[in-house]
PDB file of N, CA and C in Angstrom:
ATOM      1  N   MET A   1     -15.960 -13.446   3.763  1.00 38.00           N
ATOM      2  CA  MET A   1     -14.596 -12.387   3.917  1.00 38.00           C
ATOM      3  C   MET A   1     -14.279 -11.600   2.356  1.00 38.00           C
ATOM      4  N   LYS A   2     -13.843 -10.464   2.605  1.00 42.00           N
ATOM      5  CA  LYS A   2     -13.509  -9.613   1.494  1.00 42.00           C
ATOM      6  C   LYS A   2     -11.791  -9.699   1.180  1.00 42.00           C
ATOM      7  N   LEU A   3     -11.454  -9.558   0.192  1.00 44.00           N
ATOM      8  CA  LEU A   3     -10.075  -9.417  -0.266  1.00 44.00           C
ATOM      9  C   LEU A   3      -9.473  -8.339   0.571  1.00 44.00           C
ATOM     10  N   GLY A   4      -8.308  -8.502   1.256  1.00 44.00           N
ATOM     11  CA  GLY A   4      -7.774  -7.467   2.281  1.00 44.00           C
ATOM     12  C   GLY A   4      -8.152  -7.538   3.512  1.00 44.00           C
ATOM     13  N   GLU A   5      -9.393  -8.272   3.961  1.00 46.00           N
ATOM     14  CA  GLU A   5      -9.901  -8.238   5.105  1.00 46.00           C
ATOM     15  C   GLU A   5      -9.246  -9.620   6.028  1.00 46.00           C
ATOM     16  N   ILE A   6      -8.701  -9.095   7.127  1.00 46.00           N
ATOM     17  CA  ILE A   6      -7.694  -9.980   7.813  1.00 46.00           C
ATOM     18  C   ILE A   6      -8.798 -10.711   8.895  1.00 46.00           C
ATOM     19  N   PRO A   7      -8.941 -12.024   8.646  1.00 46.00           N
ATOM     20  CA  PRO A   7      -9.666 -12.733   9.714  1.00 46.00           C
ATOM     21  C   PRO A   7      -9.034 -12.696  11.127  1.00 46.00           C
ATOM     22  N   SER A   8     -10.266 -12.363  11.838  1.00 48.00           N
ATOM     23  CA  SER A   8      -9.767 -12.227  13.303  1.00 48.00           C
ATOM     24  C   SER A   8      -9.264 -13.719  14.166  1.00 48.00           C
ATOM     25  N   ARG A   9      -9.485 -14.827  13.333  1.00 47.00           N
ATOM     26  CA  ARG A   9      -9.005 -16.218  13.963  1.00 47.00           C
ATOM     27  C   ARG A   9      -7.424 -16.345  13.873  1.00 47.00           C
ATOM     28  N   ILE A  10      -6.896 -15.654  12.914  1.00 43.00           N
ATOM     29  CA  ILE A  10      -5.442 -15.895  12.695  1.00 43.00           C
ATOM     30  C   ILE A  10      -4.725 -15.050  13.523  1.00 43.00           C
ATOM     31  N   PRO A  11      -3.628 -15.635  14.351  1.00 48.00           N
ATOM     32  CA  PRO A  11      -3.050 -14.692  15.197  1.00 48.00           C
ATOM     33  C   PRO A  11      -2.149 -13.790  14.420  1.00 48.00           C
ATOM     34  N   ALA A  12      -2.256 -12.358  14.993  1.00 52.00           N
ATOM     35  CA  ALA A  12      -1.305 -11.533  14.290  1.00 52.00           C
ATOM     36  C   ALA A  12       0.270 -11.614  14.194  1.00 52.00           C
ATOM     37  N   ALA A  13       0.845 -12.300  14.979  1.00 57.00           N
ATOM     38  CA  ALA A  13       2.213 -12.754  14.999  1.00 57.00           C
ATOM     39  C   ALA A  13       2.659 -13.548  13.960  1.00 57.00           C
ATOM     40  N   GLY A  14       1.811 -14.394  13.351  1.00 69.00           N
ATOM     41  CA  GLY A  14       2.213 -15.254  12.283  1.00 69.00           C
ATOM     42  C   GLY A  14       1.844 -14.984  10.875  1.00 69.00           C
ATOM     43  N   ARG A  15       1.002 -13.747  10.716  1.00 85.00           N
ATOM     44  CA  ARG A  15       0.572 -13.440   9.531  1.00 85.00           C
ATOM     45  C   ARG A  15       1.538 -12.802   8.396  1.00 85.00           C
ATOM     46  N   VAL A  16       1.514 -13.273   7.279  1.00 90.00           N
ATOM     47  CA  VAL A  16       2.266 -12.813   6.268  1.00 90.00           C
ATOM     48  C   VAL A  16       1.351 -12.132   5.185  1.00 90.00           C
ATOM     49  N   LEU A  17       1.663 -10.792   4.954  1.00 92.00           N
ATOM     50  CA  LEU A  17       0.851 -10.014   4.032  1.00 92.00           C
ATOM     51  C   LEU A  17       1.437  -9.942   2.683  1.00 92.00           C
ATOM     52  N   LEU A  18       0.483  -9.932   1.665  1.00 94.00           N
ATOM     53  CA  LEU A  18       1.000 -10.253   0.320  1.00 94.00           C
ATOM     54  C   LEU A  18       0.232  -9.086  -0.523  1.00 94.00           C
ATOM     55  N   GLY A  19       0.725  -8.167  -1.262  1.00 96.00           N
ATOM     56  CA  GLY A  19       0.271  -7.344  -2.099  1.00 96.00           C
ATOM     57  C   GLY A  19       1.058  -6.572  -2.963  1.00 96.00           C
ATOM     58  N   ARG A  20       0.746  -5.514  -3.547  1.00 97.00           N
ATOM     59  CA  ARG A  20       1.508  -4.784  -4.566  1.00 97.00           C
ATOM     60  C   ARG A  20       1.733  -3.331  -3.877  1.00 97.00           C
ATOM     61  N   ASN A  21       2.949  -3.027  -4.169  1.00 96.00           N
ATOM     62  CA  ASN A  21       3.453  -1.535  -3.661  1.00 96.00           C
ATOM     63  C   ASN A  21       3.124  -0.356  -4.761  1.00 96.00           C
ATOM     64  N   ARG A  22       3.546   0.688  -4.775  1.00 95.00           N
ATOM     65  CA  ARG A  22       3.160   1.781  -5.635  1.00 95.00           C
ATOM     66  C   ARG A  22       3.545   1.588  -7.014  1.00 95.00           C
ATOM     67  N   GLN A  23       4.842   0.858  -7.181  1.00 96.00           N
ATOM     68  CA  GLN A  23       5.584   0.684  -8.518  1.00 96.00           C
ATOM     69  C   GLN A  23       4.886  -0.618  -9.106  1.00 96.00           C
ATOM     70  N   GLY A  24       3.985  -1.354  -8.574  1.00 96.00           N
ATOM     71  CA  GLY A  24       3.515  -2.459  -9.088  1.00 96.00           C
ATOM     72  C   GLY A  24       4.160  -3.695  -8.634  1.00 96.00           C
ATOM     73  N   THR A  25       5.338  -3.753  -8.015  1.00 96.00           N
ATOM     74  CA  THR A  25       5.942  -4.818  -7.685  1.00 96.00           C
ATOM     75  C   THR A  25       5.376  -5.587  -6.507  1.00 96.00           C
ATOM     76  N   TRP A  26       5.384  -6.921  -6.597  1.00 97.00           N
ATOM     77  CA  TRP A  26       4.761  -7.752  -5.468  1.00 97.00           C
ATOM     78  C   TRP A  26       5.462  -7.768  -4.383  1.00 97.00           C
ATOM     79  N   VAL A  27       4.838  -7.514  -3.077  1.00 96.00           N
ATOM     80  CA  VAL A  27       5.600  -7.648  -1.929  1.00 96.00           C
ATOM     81  C   VAL A  27       5.079  -8.816  -0.911  1.00 96.00           C
ATOM     82  N   ALA A  28       5.883  -9.424  -0.219  1.00 94.00           N
ATOM     83  CA  ALA A  28       5.205 -10.426   0.791  1.00 94.00           C
ATOM     84  C   ALA A  28       6.090 -10.118   2.015  1.00 94.00           C
ATOM     85  N   ARG A  29       5.635  -9.818   3.295  1.00 91.00           N
ATOM     86  CA  ARG A  29       6.188  -9.559   4.452  1.00 91.00           C
ATOM     87  C   ARG A  29       5.321  -9.825   5.484  1.00 91.00           C
ATOM     88  N   ASP A  30       6.085 -10.193   6.601  1.00 86.00           N
ATOM     89  CA  ASP A  30       5.351 -10.693   7.619  1.00 86.00           C
ATOM     90  C   ASP A  30       4.767  -9.118   8.408  1.00 86.00           C
ATOM     91  N   GLN A  31       3.877  -9.256   9.171  1.00 84.00           N
ATOM     92  CA  GLN A  31       3.247  -8.100   9.690  1.00 84.00           C
ATOM     93  C   GLN A  31       3.878  -7.336  10.552  1.00 84.00           C
ATOM     94  N   ASN A  32       4.916  -7.938  11.396  1.00 82.00           N
ATOM     95  CA  ASN A  32       5.754  -7.349  12.104  1.00 82.00           C
ATOM     96  C   ASN A  32       6.807  -6.651  11.816  1.00 82.00           C
ATOM     97  N   GLY A  33       7.158  -6.849  10.117  1.00 81.00           N
ATOM     98  CA  GLY A  33       8.293  -6.272   9.594  1.00 81.00           C
ATOM     99  C   GLY A  33       9.743  -7.201   9.763  1.00 81.00           C
ATOM    100  N   SER A  34       9.873  -8.146  10.209  1.00 83.00           N
ATOM    101  CA  SER A  34      10.653  -9.037  10.596  1.00 83.00           C
ATOM    102  C   SER A  34      11.440  -9.618   9.144  1.00 83.00           C
ATOM    103  N   PHE A  35      10.628  -9.940   8.288  1.00 85.00           N
ATOM    104  CA  PHE A  35      11.117 -10.478   6.943  1.00 85.00           C
ATOM    105  C   PHE A  35      10.366 -10.020   5.869  1.00 85.00           C
ATOM    106  N   GLY A  36      10.803 -10.177   4.823  1.00 91.00           N
ATOM    107  CA  GLY A  36      10.074  -9.996   3.506  1.00 91.00           C
ATOM    108  C   GLY A  36      10.722  -9.736   2.284  1.00 91.00           C
ATOM    109  N   GLY A  37      10.197  -9.776   1.152  1.00 93.00           N
ATOM    110  CA  GLY A  37      10.821  -9.374  -0.091  1.00 93.00           C
ATOM    111  C   GLY A  37      10.087  -8.918  -1.184  1.00 93.00           C
ATOM    112  N   LEU A  38      10.623  -8.471  -2.228  1.00 95.00           N
ATOM    113  CA  LEU A  38       9.997  -7.982  -3.542  1.00 95.00           C
ATOM    114  C   LEU A  38      10.121  -9.004  -4.750  1.00 95.00           C
ATOM    115  N   PHE A  39       9.036  -8.988  -5.293  1.00 96.00           N
ATOM    116  CA  PHE A  39       8.881 -10.125  -6.380  1.00 96.00           C
ATOM    117  C   PHE A  39       8.340  -9.604  -7.826  1.00 96.00           C
ATOM    118  N   VAL A  40       8.786 -10.142  -8.689  1.00 96.00           N
ATOM    119  CA  VAL A  40       8.342  -9.581 -10.097  1.00 96.00           C
ATOM    120  C   VAL A  40       6.766 -10.135 -10.342  1.00 96.00           C
ATOM    121  N   ASN A  41       6.280 -11.349  -9.852  1.00 97.00           N
ATOM    122  CA  ASN A  41       4.935 -11.715  -9.943  1.00 97.00           C
ATOM    123  C   ASN A  41       4.370 -12.332  -8.611  1.00 97.00           C
ATOM    124  N   ARG A  42       2.956 -12.524  -8.814  1.00 96.00           N
ATOM    125  CA  ARG A  42       2.231 -12.730  -7.522  1.00 96.00           C
ATOM    126  C   ARG A  42       2.700 -14.183  -7.261  1.00 96.00           C
ATOM    127  N   ALA A  43       2.611 -15.206  -8.295  1.00 96.00           N
ATOM    128  CA  ALA A  43       3.229 -16.527  -8.080  1.00 96.00           C
ATOM    129  C   ALA A  43       4.454 -16.801  -7.158  1.00 96.00           C
ATOM    130  N   GLN A  44       5.591 -15.984  -7.365  1.00 95.00           N
ATOM    131  CA  GLN A  44       6.772 -16.017  -6.789  1.00 95.00           C
ATOM    132  C   GLN A  44       6.647 -15.461  -5.353  1.00 95.00           C
ATOM    133  N   ALA A  45       5.799 -14.342  -5.149  1.00 94.00           N
ATOM    134  CA  ALA A  45       5.663 -13.807  -3.742  1.00 94.00           C
ATOM    135  C   ALA A  45       4.913 -14.895  -2.975  1.00 94.00           C
ATOM    136  N   LEU A  46       3.967 -15.453  -3.470  1.00 92.00           N
ATOM    137  CA  LEU A  46       3.030 -16.480  -2.722  1.00 92.00           C
ATOM    138  C   LEU A  46       4.085 -17.702  -2.348  1.00 92.00           C
ATOM    139  N   LYS A  47       4.854 -17.953  -3.517  1.00 91.00           N
ATOM    140  CA  LYS A  47       5.695 -19.240  -3.105  1.00 91.00           C
ATOM    141  C   LYS A  47       6.870 -18.993  -1.973  1.00 91.00           C
ATOM    142  N   TYR A  48       7.245 -17.746  -2.015  1.00 90.00           N
ATOM    143  CA  TYR A  48       8.106 -17.235  -0.788  1.00 90.00           C
ATOM    144  C   TYR A  48       7.290 -17.253   0.450  1.00 90.00           C
ATOM    145  N   ALA A  49       6.075 -16.775   0.354  1.00 88.00           N
ATOM    146  CA  ALA A  49       5.333 -16.775   1.638  1.00 88.00           C
ATOM    147  C   ALA A  49       5.067 -17.981   2.295  1.00 88.00           C
ATOM    148  N   ARG A  50       4.768 -18.986   1.274  1.00 86.00           N
ATOM    149  CA  ARG A  50       4.486 -20.171   1.528  1.00 86.00           C
ATOM    150  C   ARG A  50       5.652 -21.041   2.236  1.00 86.00           C
ATOM    151  N   SER A  51       6.947 -20.751   1.649  1.00 83.00           N
ATOM    152  CA  SER A  51       8.218 -21.217   2.197  1.00 83.00           C
ATOM    153  C   SER A  51       8.661 -20.950   3.369  1.00 83.00           C
ATOM    154  N   ILE A  52       8.050 -20.099   4.217  1.00 74.00           N
ATOM    155  CA  ILE A  52       8.604 -19.762   5.491  1.00 74.00           C
ATOM    156  C   ILE A  52       8.198 -20.540   6.530  1.00 74.00           C
ATOM    157  N   GLY A  53       9.100 -21.277   6.820  1.00 56.00           N
ATOM    158  CA  GLY A  53       8.692 -22.218   8.062  1.00 56.00           C
ATOM    159  C   GLY A  53       8.026 -21.836   9.262  1.00 56.00           C
ATOM    160  N   GLN A  54       8.396 -20.818   9.592  1.00 56.00           N
ATOM    161  CA  GLN A  54       7.691 -20.275  11.057  1.00 56.00           C
ATOM    162  C   GLN A  54       6.572 -19.602  10.851  1.00 56.00           C
ATOM    163  N   VAL A  55       6.099 -19.488   9.851  1.00 56.00           N
ATOM    164  CA  VAL A  55       4.652 -18.786   9.508  1.00 56.00           C
ATOM    165  C   VAL A  55       3.588 -19.842   9.832  1.00 56.00           C
ATOM    166  N   SER A  56       2.660 -19.465  10.674  1.00 59.00           N
ATOM    167  CA  SER A  56       1.650 -20.721  10.950  1.00 59.00           C
ATOM    168  C   SER A  56       0.281 -19.880  11.274  1.00 59.00           C
ATOM    169  N   GLY A  57       0.338 -18.438  10.841  1.00 71.00           N
ATOM    170  CA  GLY A  57      -0.837 -17.624  10.986  1.00 71.00           C
ATOM    171  C   GLY A  57      -1.710 -17.429   9.641  1.00 71.00           C
ATOM    172  N   GLY A  58      -0.962 -17.654   8.649  1.00 86.00           N
ATOM    173  CA  GLY A  58      -1.643 -17.665   7.232  1.00 86.00           C
ATOM    174  C   GLY A  58      -1.135 -16.561   6.430  1.00 86.00           C
ATOM    175  N   ILE A  59      -1.453 -16.440   5.375  1.00 90.00           N
ATOM    176  CA  ILE A  59      -1.151 -15.450   4.253  1.00 90.00           C
ATOM    177  C   ILE A  59      -2.641 -14.761   3.833  1.00 90.00           C
ATOM    178  N   VAL A  60      -2.289 -13.373   4.077  1.00 90.00           N
ATOM    179  CA  VAL A  60      -3.260 -12.540   3.761  1.00 90.00           C
ATOM    180  C   VAL A  60      -3.119 -11.583   2.533  1.00 90.00           C
ATOM    181  N   GLU A  61      -3.905 -11.800   1.406  1.00 92.00           N
ATOM    182  CA  GLU A  61      -3.688 -10.988   0.234  1.00 92.00           C
ATOM    183  C   GLU A  61      -4.397  -9.572   0.448  1.00 92.00           C
ATOM    184  N   LEU A  62      -3.677  -8.318   0.515  1.00 94.00           N
ATOM    185  CA  LEU A  62      -4.595  -7.059   0.563  1.00 94.00           C
ATOM    186  C   LEU A  62      -4.639  -6.595  -0.870  1.00 94.00           C
ATOM    187  N   ALA A  63      -5.744  -5.836  -0.834  1.00 93.00           N
ATOM    188  CA  ALA A  63      -6.347  -5.091  -1.887  1.00 93.00           C
ATOM    189  C   ALA A  63      -5.694  -3.687  -2.056  1.00 93.00           C
ATOM    190  N   GLU A  64      -5.332  -3.127  -0.891  1.00 94.00           N
ATOM    191  CA  GLU A  64      -4.736  -1.801  -0.948  1.00 94.00           C
ATOM    192  C   GLU A  64      -3.146  -1.980  -1.013  1.00 94.00           C
ATOM    193  N   GLU A  65      -2.346  -1.079  -1.355  1.00 94.00           N
ATOM    194  CA  GLU A  65      -0.932  -0.963  -1.277  1.00 94.00           C
ATOM    195  C   GLU A  65      -0.270  -1.319  -0.228  1.00 94.00           C
ATOM    196  N   ILE A  66       0.923  -1.975  -0.232  1.00 94.00           N
ATOM    197  CA  ILE A  66       1.849  -2.460   0.920  1.00 94.00           C
ATOM    198  C   ILE A  66       3.140  -2.318   0.420  1.00 94.00           C
ATOM    199  N   GLU A  67       3.931  -1.733   1.199  1.00 93.00           N
ATOM    200  CA  GLU A  67       5.303  -1.361   1.001  1.00 93.00           C
ATOM    201  C   GLU A  67       6.280  -2.418   1.869  1.00 93.00           C
ATOM    202  N   LEU A  68       7.382  -2.511   1.496  1.00 91.00           N
ATOM    203  CA  LEU A  68       8.260  -3.457   2.315  1.00 91.00           C
ATOM    204  C   LEU A  68       8.904  -2.662   3.448  1.00 91.00           C
ATOM    205  N   ASP A  69       8.444  -2.603   4.435  1.00 81.00           N
ATOM    206  CA  ASP A  69       8.983  -2.116   5.737  1.00 81.00           C
ATOM    207  C   ASP A  69       9.731  -3.073   6.508  1.00 81.00           C
ATOM    208  N   ILE A  70      10.908  -3.310   6.304  1.00 71.00           N
ATOM    209  CA  ILE A  70      11.603  -4.064   7.178  1.00 71.00           C
ATOM    210  C   ILE A  70      12.119  -3.435   8.503  1.00 71.00           C
ATOM    211  N   PHE A  71      12.165  -3.888   9.615  1.00 63.00           N
ATOM    212  CA  PHE A  71      12.804  -3.198  10.906  1.00 63.00           C
ATOM    213  C   PHE A  71      13.995  -3.927  11.290  1.00 63.00           C
TER     214      PHE A  71
END
């Protein structure tokens, strides 16, 4: 599996996407745009993603840019 590739065995509803935005800030958000945040470094973004109790689908680190789009 390559960086940024989303494994098919992980249910879409539970995924947390992790990556950097255009400004270089780390972003962690769920795939549906229900929650997320901006972080100074990868470690803090990963810590946030892991701390979300309802996330059961895993964390996917993206190679491409990601924006914090919360609906």
